[in-house]
Coordinates of C-alpha atoms in Angstrom, one line a residue:
Chain A
M175 CA 202.9 278.7 255.5
R176 CA 206.3 279.0 257.1
P177 CA 209.6 277.2 256.5
A178 CA 210.1 273.7 258.1
G179 CA 211.0 273.9 261.7
R180 CA 209.1 277.2 262.4
G181 CA 205.7 277.2 264.1
P182 CA 202.7 279.1 262.5
L183 CA 203.3 282.2 264.6
E184 CA 207.2 282.1 264.5
S185 CA 207.8 285.2 262.5
L186 CA 211.3 286.5 261.7
Y187 CA 210.3 290.0 262.8
F188 CA 206.9 290.1 264.6
S189 CA 206.1 288.9 268.1
Y190 CA 202.6 287.5 268.3
P191 CA 201.2 288.1 271.8
H192 CA 199.0 285.6 273.5
F193 CA 195.7 286.8 274.9
D194 CA 193.7 284.9 277.6
P195 CA 190.0 284.4 277.3
P196 CA 187.8 286.6 279.6
L197 CA 186.9 285.2 283.0
R198 CA 183.4 283.7 283.2
D199 CA 182.4 286.5 285.6
N200 CA 183.1 289.2 283.1
T201 CA 180.6 287.8 280.6
R202 CA 177.4 288.0 282.6
V203 CA 175.9 291.3 281.4
A204 CA 172.9 289.8 279.6
R205 CA 172.0 292.6 277.1
Q206 CA 174.4 294.6 275.0
R207 CA 173.9 297.5 272.5
V208 CA 176.4 296.2 270.0
V209 CA 178.4 293.0 269.6
I210 CA 181.1 292.8 267.0
A211 CA 182.3 289.4 265.8
G212 CA 185.9 289.3 264.5
A213 CA 188.8 291.4 265.8
G214 CA 190.6 291.7 262.5
P215 CA 191.3 295.3 261.4
V216 CA 187.7 295.8 260.3
G217 CA 186.1 294.6 263.5
Q218 CA 188.7 296.5 265.6
L219 CA 188.1 299.7 263.6
A220 CA 184.3 299.3 264.0
A221 CA 184.7 299.1 267.8
L222 CA 187.0 302.1 267.9
A223 CA 184.8 304.1 265.6
L224 CA 181.6 303.3 267.7
A225 CA 183.5 304.3 270.8
S226 CA 184.5 307.6 269.2
H227 CA 180.8 308.2 268.8
G228 CA 180.1 307.3 272.4
I229 CA 178.9 303.8 271.9
E230 CA 180.1 300.8 274.0
S231 CA 180.6 297.4 272.3
V232 CA 181.7 293.9 273.0
L233 CA 184.4 292.7 270.5
L234 CA 184.6 288.9 270.1
E235 CA 187.6 287.2 268.5
E236 CA 188.0 283.4 268.0
K237 CA 191.8 283.4 268.1
A238 CA 194.2 284.1 270.9
T239 CA 196.3 286.5 268.9
F240 CA 196.5 288.7 265.8
N241 CA 195.9 287.6 262.3
D242 CA 198.4 285.1 260.8
G243 CA 196.4 284.3 257.7
S244 CA 195.2 287.4 255.8
R245 CA 198.1 289.6 254.8
A246 CA 197.0 292.9 253.5
I247 CA 199.8 295.5 253.1
C248 CA 198.5 298.5 251.2
V249 CA 196.7 301.1 253.3
A250 CA 195.3 304.0 251.4
R251 CA 195.1 307.7 252.2
Q252 CA 191.5 307.7 253.2
S253 CA 192.1 304.8 255.6
F254 CA 194.8 306.9 257.3
H255 CA 192.1 309.6 257.8
I256 CA 189.9 306.9 259.3
L257 CA 192.7 305.7 261.6
E258 CA 193.3 309.3 262.6
Q259 CA 189.7 309.7 263.7
V260 CA 190.0 306.7 266.1
G261 CA 193.3 307.8 267.5
A262 CA 195.5 305.1 265.9
V263 CA 197.2 307.0 263.2
Q264 CA 200.5 308.0 264.8
A265 CA 201.8 304.5 265.4
C266 CA 200.9 303.5 261.9
L267 CA 202.7 306.5 260.4
D268 CA 205.8 305.8 262.4
K269 CA 206.0 302.3 261.1
A270 CA 204.5 302.4 257.6
L271 CA 206.3 303.1 254.3
G272 CA 204.5 305.7 252.2
W273 CA 204.6 305.6 248.4
T274 CA 203.2 307.2 245.3
T275 CA 204.9 305.5 242.4
G276 CA 204.6 302.2 240.6
R277 CA 206.8 300.9 237.8
N278 CA 205.9 298.3 235.2
L279 CA 208.5 296.2 233.4
Y280 CA 208.1 293.9 230.4
R281 CA 210.8 291.3 229.9
G282 CA 213.1 293.3 232.2
R283 CA 212.6 296.7 230.5
Q284 CA 210.6 299.4 232.2
F285 CA 207.8 300.7 230.0
F286 CA 205.5 302.5 232.3
E287 CA 205.6 304.5 235.5
F288 CA 202.6 305.9 237.3
S289 CA 202.2 308.3 240.2
M290 CA 199.1 308.4 242.3
P291 CA 197.6 311.9 242.7
H292 CA 199.2 313.8 245.6
S293 CA 199.4 317.5 246.3
Q294 CA 200.5 319.9 249.1
D295 CA 196.8 320.0 250.2
D296 CA 196.9 316.3 251.1
K297 CA 197.7 315.5 254.7
Y298 CA 198.6 311.8 253.9
L299 CA 200.4 310.1 251.0
P300 CA 198.1 308.2 248.6
M301 CA 199.4 304.8 249.8
Y302 CA 201.3 303.2 252.7
N303 CA 202.7 299.7 253.0
L304 CA 202.1 298.3 256.5
Q305 CA 201.8 294.7 257.4
Q306 CA 198.3 293.7 258.6
Q307 CA 199.6 292.4 261.9
Y308 CA 201.2 295.8 262.7
L309 CA 197.9 297.5 261.9
E310 CA 196.1 295.1 264.2
Q311 CA 198.7 295.7 266.9
F312 CA 198.3 299.5 266.7
L313 CA 194.5 299.2 266.7
W314 CA 194.7 296.9 269.6
E315 CA 196.8 299.4 271.6
A316 CA 194.1 302.0 271.0
I317 CA 191.4 299.4 272.0
E318 CA 193.3 298.7 275.2
R319 CA 193.2 302.4 276.2
N320 CA 189.5 302.6 275.4
P321 CA 187.1 301.9 278.3
R322 CA 184.1 301.7 275.9
I323 CA 185.4 298.4 274.3
D324 CA 185.0 295.0 276.0
M325 CA 187.5 292.9 274.0
R326 CA 187.2 289.1 274.4
W327 CA 189.8 286.8 272.9
Q328 CA 189.3 283.1 272.4
S329 CA 185.6 283.8 272.0
P330 CA 184.0 282.4 268.8
V331 CA 180.4 283.1 267.9
K332 CA 178.8 279.6 267.9
T333 CA 175.1 280.3 267.2
V334 CA 173.1 283.4 266.1
S335 CA 169.3 283.7 266.3
D336 CA 166.9 286.6 266.2
C337 CA 165.2 287.7 269.5
A338 CA 162.9 290.6 270.4
E339 CA 164.5 293.8 269.0
G340 CA 167.9 292.1 268.7
V341 CA 170.1 289.1 268.2
R342 CA 170.9 286.3 270.6
V343 CA 174.5 285.1 270.3
T344 CA 176.1 282.0 271.8
V345 CA 179.8 282.7 272.6
G346 CA 182.4 280.0 273.0
N347 CA 184.7 280.3 275.9
P348 CA 187.3 277.8 277.3
N349 CA 185.7 278.4 280.7
G350 CA 182.2 277.7 279.5
D351 CA 180.0 279.0 276.7
Y352 CA 177.5 281.7 277.4
T353 CA 174.8 283.7 275.7
I354 CA 174.6 287.5 274.9
E355 CA 171.6 289.3 273.6
T356 CA 172.5 292.4 271.6
D357 CA 170.5 295.1 269.9
W358 CA 172.9 295.0 266.9
L359 CA 175.5 292.5 265.6
L360 CA 178.3 293.5 263.3
A361 CA 179.8 290.5 261.5
A362 CA 183.4 291.3 260.7
D363 CA 184.3 287.6 260.8
G364 CA 186.2 287.4 257.5
A365 CA 186.1 285.8 254.1
R366 CA 184.8 282.5 255.5
S367 CA 182.3 284.3 257.8
P368 CA 180.6 281.7 260.1
I369 CA 177.8 284.2 260.8
R370 CA 177.1 284.6 257.0
A371 CA 176.7 280.8 256.8
M372 CA 174.6 280.7 260.0
R373 CA 172.3 283.3 258.4
G374 CA 172.0 281.2 255.3
L375 CA 173.6 283.9 253.1
R376 CA 176.0 283.4 250.2
L377 CA 178.5 285.6 248.4
K378 CA 177.7 285.9 244.7
G379 CA 180.1 286.7 241.8
E380 CA 183.0 285.3 239.9
N381 CA 186.2 283.4 240.5
H382 CA 188.9 284.6 238.2
Q383 CA 191.6 282.6 236.4
G384 CA 195.1 282.5 237.6
T385 CA 196.8 281.6 240.9
Y386 CA 199.5 283.5 242.6
V387 CA 202.0 282.5 245.3
I388 CA 202.4 285.4 247.8
A389 CA 205.7 285.2 249.6
D390 CA 207.2 287.5 252.2
V391 CA 211.0 287.5 252.4
R392 CA 213.5 289.4 254.6
M393 CA 216.4 291.0 252.9
E394 CA 218.5 294.1 252.8
H395 CA 217.5 295.5 249.3
P396 CA 218.3 299.1 248.6
Y397 CA 215.3 300.0 246.4
P398 CA 212.8 302.7 247.3
T399 CA 209.2 302.0 248.2
I400 CA 208.0 301.7 244.6
R401 CA 205.7 299.0 243.6
R402 CA 207.1 296.9 240.7
A403 CA 205.1 294.8 238.3
L404 CA 207.2 292.4 236.1
F405 CA 205.4 291.1 233.1
D406 CA 207.0 288.0 231.4
P407 CA 210.2 288.3 233.4
A408 CA 213.1 285.8 232.7
S409 CA 212.5 284.4 236.2
N410 CA 208.9 283.6 235.6
R411 CA 208.4 283.2 231.9
G412 CA 204.9 284.0 230.6
A413 CA 203.6 285.1 234.0
T414 CA 203.5 288.1 236.2
V415 CA 205.4 289.2 239.4
L416 CA 204.6 292.0 241.8
I417 CA 207.1 293.3 244.3
H418 CA 206.3 295.6 247.3
R419 CA 208.6 296.9 250.0
Q420 CA 207.3 296.6 253.6
P421 CA 208.7 297.8 256.9
E422 CA 211.4 295.8 258.7
N423 CA 213.2 294.8 255.5
I424 CA 210.4 292.6 254.5
W425 CA 209.5 292.3 250.8
R426 CA 206.3 291.0 249.3
V427 CA 206.9 288.9 246.2
D428 CA 203.7 287.8 244.4
Y429 CA 204.2 285.6 241.4
Q430 CA 201.7 284.0 239.1
I431 CA 202.0 280.2 238.7
G432 CA 201.1 278.2 235.5
S433 CA 197.5 277.0 235.0
D434 CA 198.9 273.4 234.8
E435 CA 200.6 273.6 238.2
S436 CA 199.0 272.3 241.4
I437 CA 198.8 274.6 244.4
E438 CA 200.3 271.9 246.6
G439 CA 203.4 271.5 244.3
A440 CA 203.8 275.3 243.8
T441 CA 203.7 276.0 247.6
A442 CA 206.2 273.3 248.6
E443 CA 209.1 275.1 250.4
S444 CA 211.8 274.0 248.0
V445 CA 209.8 275.2 245.0
V446 CA 209.0 278.6 246.6
T447 CA 212.7 279.0 247.5
K448 CA 213.8 278.2 244.0
R449 CA 211.4 280.6 242.3
V450 CA 211.8 283.5 244.7
S451 CA 215.5 283.1 244.4
A452 CA 215.3 283.5 240.6
I453 CA 213.1 286.5 240.9
L454 CA 215.4 288.2 243.4
E455 CA 218.3 287.5 241.2
E456 CA 216.5 289.2 238.3
I457 CA 215.8 292.3 240.3
G458 CA 219.5 292.5 241.2
H459 CA 219.5 291.2 244.8
R460 CA 222.8 289.4 245.4
G461 CA 222.9 289.1 249.2
Q462 CA 221.3 286.9 251.8
W463 CA 217.5 286.5 252.1
E464 CA 215.2 284.5 254.2
L465 CA 211.7 283.2 253.6
E466 CA 209.3 284.6 256.2
W467 CA 205.9 283.3 255.1
W468 CA 204.0 282.3 252.0
S469 CA 200.5 281.4 250.8
A470 CA 198.6 280.9 247.5
Y471 CA 195.9 283.2 246.2
S472 CA 193.5 283.5 243.3
A473 CA 191.3 286.5 242.4
N474 CA 187.6 286.6 243.2
T475 CA 184.9 289.2 242.8
L476 CA 182.2 288.1 245.3
A477 CA 179.7 290.1 247.3
L478 CA 176.5 289.7 249.3
D479 CA 173.4 291.1 247.6
E480 CA 172.5 293.0 250.8
Y481 CA 174.9 293.8 253.6
R482 CA 172.2 293.9 256.2
D483 CA 170.1 291.0 257.5
G484 CA 167.7 292.2 260.1
R485 CA 169.8 293.4 263.0
V486 CA 173.0 291.9 261.6
F487 CA 175.4 294.0 259.4
F488 CA 178.2 292.5 257.4
L489 CA 181.5 294.4 257.1
G490 CA 184.7 293.8 255.2
D491 CA 185.5 290.3 253.8
S492 CA 182.3 288.8 255.2
A493 CA 180.4 291.0 252.8
H494 CA 182.8 291.2 249.8
I495 CA 185.9 289.6 248.4
V496 CA 187.8 291.7 245.9
P497 CA 191.0 290.9 243.9
I498 CA 194.2 292.1 245.5
F499 CA 195.3 294.2 242.5
G500 CA 193.2 297.2 243.3
V501 CA 194.3 297.1 247.0
R502 CA 190.8 297.7 248.1
G503 CA 190.1 294.7 250.3
L504 CA 191.4 296.1 253.6
N505 CA 190.7 299.7 252.7
N506 CA 187.1 299.1 251.8
G507 CA 186.6 297.0 254.9
L508 CA 187.8 299.9 257.0
A509 CA 185.5 302.3 255.2
D510 CA 182.6 299.8 255.8
A511 CA 183.4 300.0 259.6
A512 CA 183.6 303.8 259.6
N513 CA 180.4 304.0 257.6
I514 CA 178.2 301.8 259.8
A515 CA 179.7 303.1 263.0
W516 CA 178.5 306.7 262.8
K517 CA 175.1 305.7 261.5
L518 CA 174.5 303.1 264.1
A519 CA 175.7 305.4 266.9
M520 CA 173.3 308.1 265.8
V521 CA 170.4 305.7 265.6
I522 CA 171.3 304.2 269.1
K523 CA 171.5 307.7 270.6
N524 CA 168.1 308.6 268.9
E525 CA 169.8 311.3 266.9
A526 CA 168.8 309.7 263.7
G527 CA 165.8 307.6 262.6
K528 CA 166.3 303.9 261.7
R529 CA 166.0 304.6 257.9
L530 CA 169.5 306.1 258.1
L531 CA 170.8 302.5 258.3
D532 CA 169.2 301.7 254.9
S533 CA 172.0 303.8 253.3
Y534 CA 174.7 301.3 254.5
T535 CA 174.2 298.7 251.7
P536 CA 173.9 301.0 248.7
E537 CA 176.9 303.1 249.8
R538 CA 179.2 300.3 250.7
R539 CA 178.0 297.7 248.1
G540 CA 178.3 300.5 245.6
A541 CA 181.9 300.9 246.6
T542 CA 182.4 297.1 246.1
L543 CA 180.8 297.1 242.6
D544 CA 183.1 300.0 241.7
V545 CA 186.1 297.9 242.7
F546 CA 184.8 294.9 240.7
L547 CA 184.7 297.1 237.6
N548 CA 188.2 298.3 238.0
A549 CA 189.7 295.2 239.5
S550 CA 188.2 293.0 236.8
K551 CA 190.1 295.1 234.3
S552 CA 193.4 294.9 236.1
T553 CA 192.9 291.2 236.9
R554 CA 192.4 290.5 233.2
F555 CA 195.6 292.4 232.5
M556 CA 197.7 290.8 235.3
T557 CA 196.2 287.3 234.5
P558 CA 194.6 287.1 231.1
P559 CA 191.8 284.5 231.2
S560 CA 191.8 283.4 227.6
I561 CA 193.8 283.4 224.3
G562 CA 192.2 286.7 223.2
W563 CA 192.9 288.6 226.4
R564 CA 196.4 287.2 226.5
L565 CA 197.3 288.1 222.9
V566 CA 196.0 291.7 223.2
R567 CA 197.7 292.1 226.6
D568 CA 201.0 290.8 225.2
A569 CA 200.6 293.0 222.2
A570 CA 200.1 296.1 224.4
L571 CA 203.1 295.2 226.5
S572 CA 205.3 294.7 223.4
L573 CA 204.0 297.9 221.9
A574 CA 204.5 299.9 225.1
L575 CA 208.3 299.5 224.9
R576 CA 208.4 302.0 222.0
H577 CA 205.0 303.6 222.2
E578 CA 204.1 305.4 225.4
F579 CA 200.3 305.4 224.9
A580 CA 200.2 301.6 225.2
G581 CA 201.7 301.6 228.7
A582 CA 198.4 303.1 230.1
F583 CA 196.7 299.7 229.6
S584 CA 198.9 298.4 232.5
N585 CA 197.8 301.2 234.9
P586 CA 196.5 299.4 238.0
R587 CA 193.9 302.1 238.5
Q588 CA 194.4 302.2 242.3
M589 CA 191.2 303.9 243.1
A590 CA 190.0 307.0 244.8
P591 CA 187.3 306.4 247.5
H592 CA 183.8 305.7 246.1
S593 CA 181.4 308.6 245.8
Y594 CA 178.0 308.2 247.5
S595 CA 176.3 310.6 245.1
D596 CA 173.2 308.4 244.7
S597 CA 172.8 307.6 248.4
P598 CA 169.8 308.4 250.5
A599 CA 172.3 309.8 253.0
T600 CA 173.5 312.5 250.7
L601 CA 171.7 315.4 249.1
A602 CA 171.2 316.6 245.6
D603 CA 173.8 319.2 244.7
A604 CA 172.4 322.6 245.5
A605 CA 175.7 324.1 244.0
A606 CA 175.7 322.0 240.9
G607 CA 178.4 323.0 238.4
A608 CA 180.7 324.2 241.1
S609 CA 184.2 322.6 241.2
G610 CA 185.3 321.2 244.6
S611 CA 183.7 318.2 246.2
P612 CA 180.1 317.4 245.2
P613 CA 177.7 315.6 247.7
G614 CA 178.8 312.0 248.2
A615 CA 182.5 312.6 247.4
V616 CA 185.2 312.7 250.1
L617 CA 185.9 316.3 251.1
A618 CA 188.9 317.7 249.2
N619 CA 191.5 318.5 251.9
V620 CA 193.2 322.0 252.0
R621 CA 196.4 323.0 253.7
L622 CA 195.5 326.1 255.7
D623 CA 197.5 329.3 256.4
D624 CA 198.7 328.0 259.7
G625 CA 200.0 324.7 258.4
R626 CA 197.0 322.7 259.7
Y627 CA 194.7 320.9 257.3
L628 CA 191.0 321.5 256.8
T629 CA 190.3 317.9 258.0
D630 CA 192.1 318.7 261.3
L631 CA 189.3 321.2 262.2
L632 CA 186.4 318.8 261.6
G633 CA 184.4 317.5 264.5
P634 CA 183.6 313.9 265.4
G635 CA 180.0 314.4 264.3
F636 CA 178.7 316.4 261.3
S637 CA 180.6 319.5 260.5
G638 CA 179.8 322.6 258.5
V639 CA 182.4 324.5 256.5
W640 CA 181.2 328.1 256.0
C641 CA 183.1 330.0 253.3
R642 CA 181.5 333.1 254.5
S643 CA 181.2 336.1 252.2
A644 CA 180.2 339.6 253.0
A645 CA 176.8 339.0 251.4
S646 CA 175.8 336.2 253.9
H647 CA 172.7 337.2 255.8
C648 CA 172.6 334.3 258.1
T649 CA 174.0 334.6 261.6
R650 CA 176.4 332.1 263.2
I651 CA 174.1 331.7 266.2
E652 CA 171.1 330.8 264.1
L653 CA 173.1 328.2 262.1
Q654 CA 174.8 326.7 265.1
S655 CA 171.6 326.4 267.2
R656 CA 169.5 324.8 264.4
L657 CA 172.2 322.3 263.5
E658 CA 173.1 321.4 267.1
K659 CA 169.5 320.5 267.7
L660 CA 169.9 317.8 265.1
D661 CA 173.5 316.7 266.0
P662 CA 174.7 317.9 269.4
R663 CA 178.3 317.4 268.2
F664 CA 177.8 319.6 265.1
R665 CA 180.9 321.7 264.6
L666 CA 180.6 324.9 262.7
L667 CA 183.7 326.2 261.0
E668 CA 183.4 329.7 259.8
L669 CA 185.9 331.4 257.6
G670 CA 187.5 334.3 259.4
V671 CA 186.5 332.9 262.8
D672 CA 187.5 329.3 263.0
F673 CA 190.1 329.5 260.3
T674 CA 191.8 332.1 258.2
D675 CA 192.0 331.8 254.4
A676 CA 194.3 334.7 253.3
D677 CA 194.4 333.7 249.6
R678 CA 190.9 332.2 249.7
R679 CA 192.4 328.8 248.9
V680 CA 189.8 326.9 250.9
A681 CA 186.9 328.8 249.2
I682 CA 188.5 328.2 245.8
R683 CA 189.4 324.6 246.3
L684 CA 185.9 323.9 247.5
G685 CA 184.4 325.7 244.5
M686 CA 182.9 328.4 246.7
P687 CA 184.8 331.6 245.8
N688 CA 181.7 333.8 246.3
G689 CA 180.7 332.2 249.6
G690 CA 178.8 329.0 250.4
F691 CA 178.4 326.2 252.9
Y692 CA 179.4 322.5 253.0
V693 CA 178.0 319.9 255.4
I694 CA 180.5 317.1 256.0
R695 CA 179.5 313.7 257.4
P696 CA 181.4 312.1 260.2
D697 CA 183.1 309.8 257.6
L698 CA 184.4 312.9 255.7
H699 CA 182.1 312.5 252.8
V700 CA 180.2 315.6 251.7
A701 CA 176.5 315.4 252.7
G702 CA 175.4 318.6 250.9
R703 CA 176.6 322.0 249.8
W704 CA 174.9 325.3 249.0
F705 CA 175.9 328.6 247.4
N706 CA 173.2 330.4 249.4
V707 CA 173.3 330.0 253.2
H708 CA 169.8 329.7 254.8
A709 CA 169.9 328.1 258.2
E710 CA 166.4 326.8 257.8
S711 CA 167.0 324.9 254.5
I712 CA 170.3 323.6 255.7
A713 CA 168.8 322.3 258.9
A714 CA 165.9 320.7 256.9
A715 CA 168.4 319.0 254.6
L716 CA 170.4 317.6 257.6
A717 CA 167.1 316.4 259.1
T718 CA 166.3 314.5 255.9
I719 CA 169.6 312.7 255.9
L720 CA 169.1 311.8 259.6
D721 CA 165.6 310.5 258.9
R722 CA 164.1 313.2 261.1
A723 CA 162.3 315.2 258.5
G724 CA 159.3 317.1 259.8
E725 CA 160.7 317.7 263.3
Chain B
M221 CA 183.9 305.8 206.2
S222 CA 186.8 303.9 204.7
V223 CA 189.8 305.8 203.6
S224 CA 190.3 304.8 200.0
M225 CA 193.8 304.1 198.7
R226 CA 195.0 303.5 195.2
L227 CA 195.4 299.8 194.3
A228 CA 199.1 300.2 194.1
D229 CA 199.3 301.6 197.6
L230 CA 197.1 298.7 198.9
E231 CA 199.3 296.2 197.1
A232 CA 202.3 297.7 198.9
V233 CA 200.6 297.1 202.2
Y234 CA 199.6 293.6 201.2
E235 CA 203.1 292.7 200.3
K236 CA 204.7 294.3 203.3
L237 CA 202.2 292.7 205.7
A238 CA 202.9 289.2 204.2
T239 CA 206.6 289.7 204.5
A240 CA 206.3 291.0 208.1
I241 CA 204.1 288.1 209.2
D242 CA 206.7 285.7 207.8
A243 CA 209.4 287.7 209.6
A244 CA 207.5 287.5 212.9
G245 CA 207.1 283.7 212.4
A246 CA 204.0 281.5 212.9
E247 CA 204.2 281.6 216.7
K248 CA 204.5 285.4 217.0
A249 CA 202.2 286.3 214.1
P250 CA 199.0 286.6 216.2
V251 CA 200.6 288.9 218.8
Y252 CA 202.3 290.9 216.0
L253 CA 198.9 291.4 214.3
A254 CA 197.2 292.4 217.6
K255 CA 200.0 294.9 218.1
L256 CA 199.5 296.3 214.7
V257 CA 195.8 296.9 215.4
L258 CA 196.5 298.7 218.6
L259 CA 199.1 301.0 217.0
L260 CA 196.9 301.8 214.0
S261 CA 194.0 302.4 216.3
D262 CA 196.0 305.0 218.2
Q263 CA 197.2 306.6 214.9
I264 CA 193.8 306.6 213.2
G265 CA 192.1 308.2 216.2
D266 CA 188.6 307.0 215.2
P267 CA 187.5 304.4 217.6
Q268 CA 184.2 303.7 215.8
M269 CA 186.0 302.9 212.5
V270 CA 188.3 300.5 214.3
L271 CA 185.5 298.8 216.2
R272 CA 183.5 298.3 213.0
A273 CA 186.6 296.9 211.2
I274 CA 187.2 294.4 214.1
D275 CA 183.6 293.1 213.7
D276 CA 183.8 293.2 209.9
C277 CA 187.0 291.0 209.8
L278 CA 185.3 288.3 211.9
H279 CA 183.1 287.3 209.0
D280 CA 183.9 284.4 206.6
L281 CA 187.1 283.2 208.4

């Protein structure tokens, strides 16, 4: 909602462009490889990621402009790596505000400060605040430059039905509806996904107690980019407030409302103004401020049982809805898109068998269940659902003012990326016991001798990092030729040839001080690793992941 | 295993707790007691003992 007198797209700081629908003539190609429904950040990322793997797609969006509803702001480190892979990271970096620290206050007194892990080996900060509409704008700029993406605005999906080896989609268009047949359909059409309903699927899970009002305000407020959580503040007695800084002097103020309050009453402009005013006064803001936008929110942990339905894949909010407190809604959606994109691209190019696609649900639904576990904990702390949870939470807060250990209960546990250790698309650890990154985990990054990062050297397909030792018997040519047969884009990175490692920091950080080999998937998760480098067994392992065993 | 105290020591705890609950007042007594459990849990350092005590005290209320 916006203040009276301002239209739904009249922002104080962001200009929403208007996009025309495609001309009727542009819509006549009858058969497509991939159609993506929904050009929010997840659908946009899916189109860009597919394009980076050489696959063309049609991207359909119902609206004529960027998102004015969903308002994600926290973009995590791993999402920045994903944005880098699709050529959209620089604009995001230029605009976003990075942060590592959070502060929790109880009745106006700080009792806990946390820092998310960050080291000189990390290329990006653990978290950035960036308004969702900026992210969409920067992704759109990359889409516009990309000849492999056919973006169609004002083009809602109206019907979906199965056809031979594909899906038939009716697309709305102000100039006349039309039909597309596609080999694959990616449904990135949001929390209220029409495609999910058309397929007769339902999200399952829990609705949590507690409603928040989410308000964005514009003000000059000299406080660093540190996320603040206020428990039982004078300005919102008995409830919780979260405060985030965003680019362009925009501040996000989330405050919990009472269980006896109606959403209609609490979201009236005069009520929002009064309560935000009290909160701003409490955090020491004395100057002018303006309301930009607000909405109401309550926490849910909901997911589909299966993210694939025939030739339809569900990505982002259409597949899972998570509480905001773990900041994994947008981030997991982007990871969904990156995950399905490389797998689908390799299947379409006949570089992988169809069973590779079976790993999408367990990997990405596993990530959602991981979030549920953590987010349920933090949601119970932010918004205790019953007298018992409330008493113990209040006891912990009160205790934490004088006893440091109790502050840890309030840690929001903003999470590291999920590890795919049990997935069919990762291997058993042939270097079990080594430190570093086991199969399934995101590859630990390393700052190299020349200032670049290990991730800068990885290719768009699978990559191999060879911490070569004097004892390696294998030859580069043998490895390269065997692995390229499986993935033509395979990039071999050999210590001493492709990168130097004067202090053996790469080898040590990867847990391979005496030599060894990592295979990295296109999404930067480790596929497998070995102490002993035998071209034949590494190639056989990659073939297994790609569902091409026996070739 | 319970840590045994002499009756006189236990009586001192009994009296101090009664006075402290009164000092906290009826409204704050529950949160005060919850806080006490969390602090003692940290100081005792034996999670199983605390978990058993939590179950035990639920009887015969």
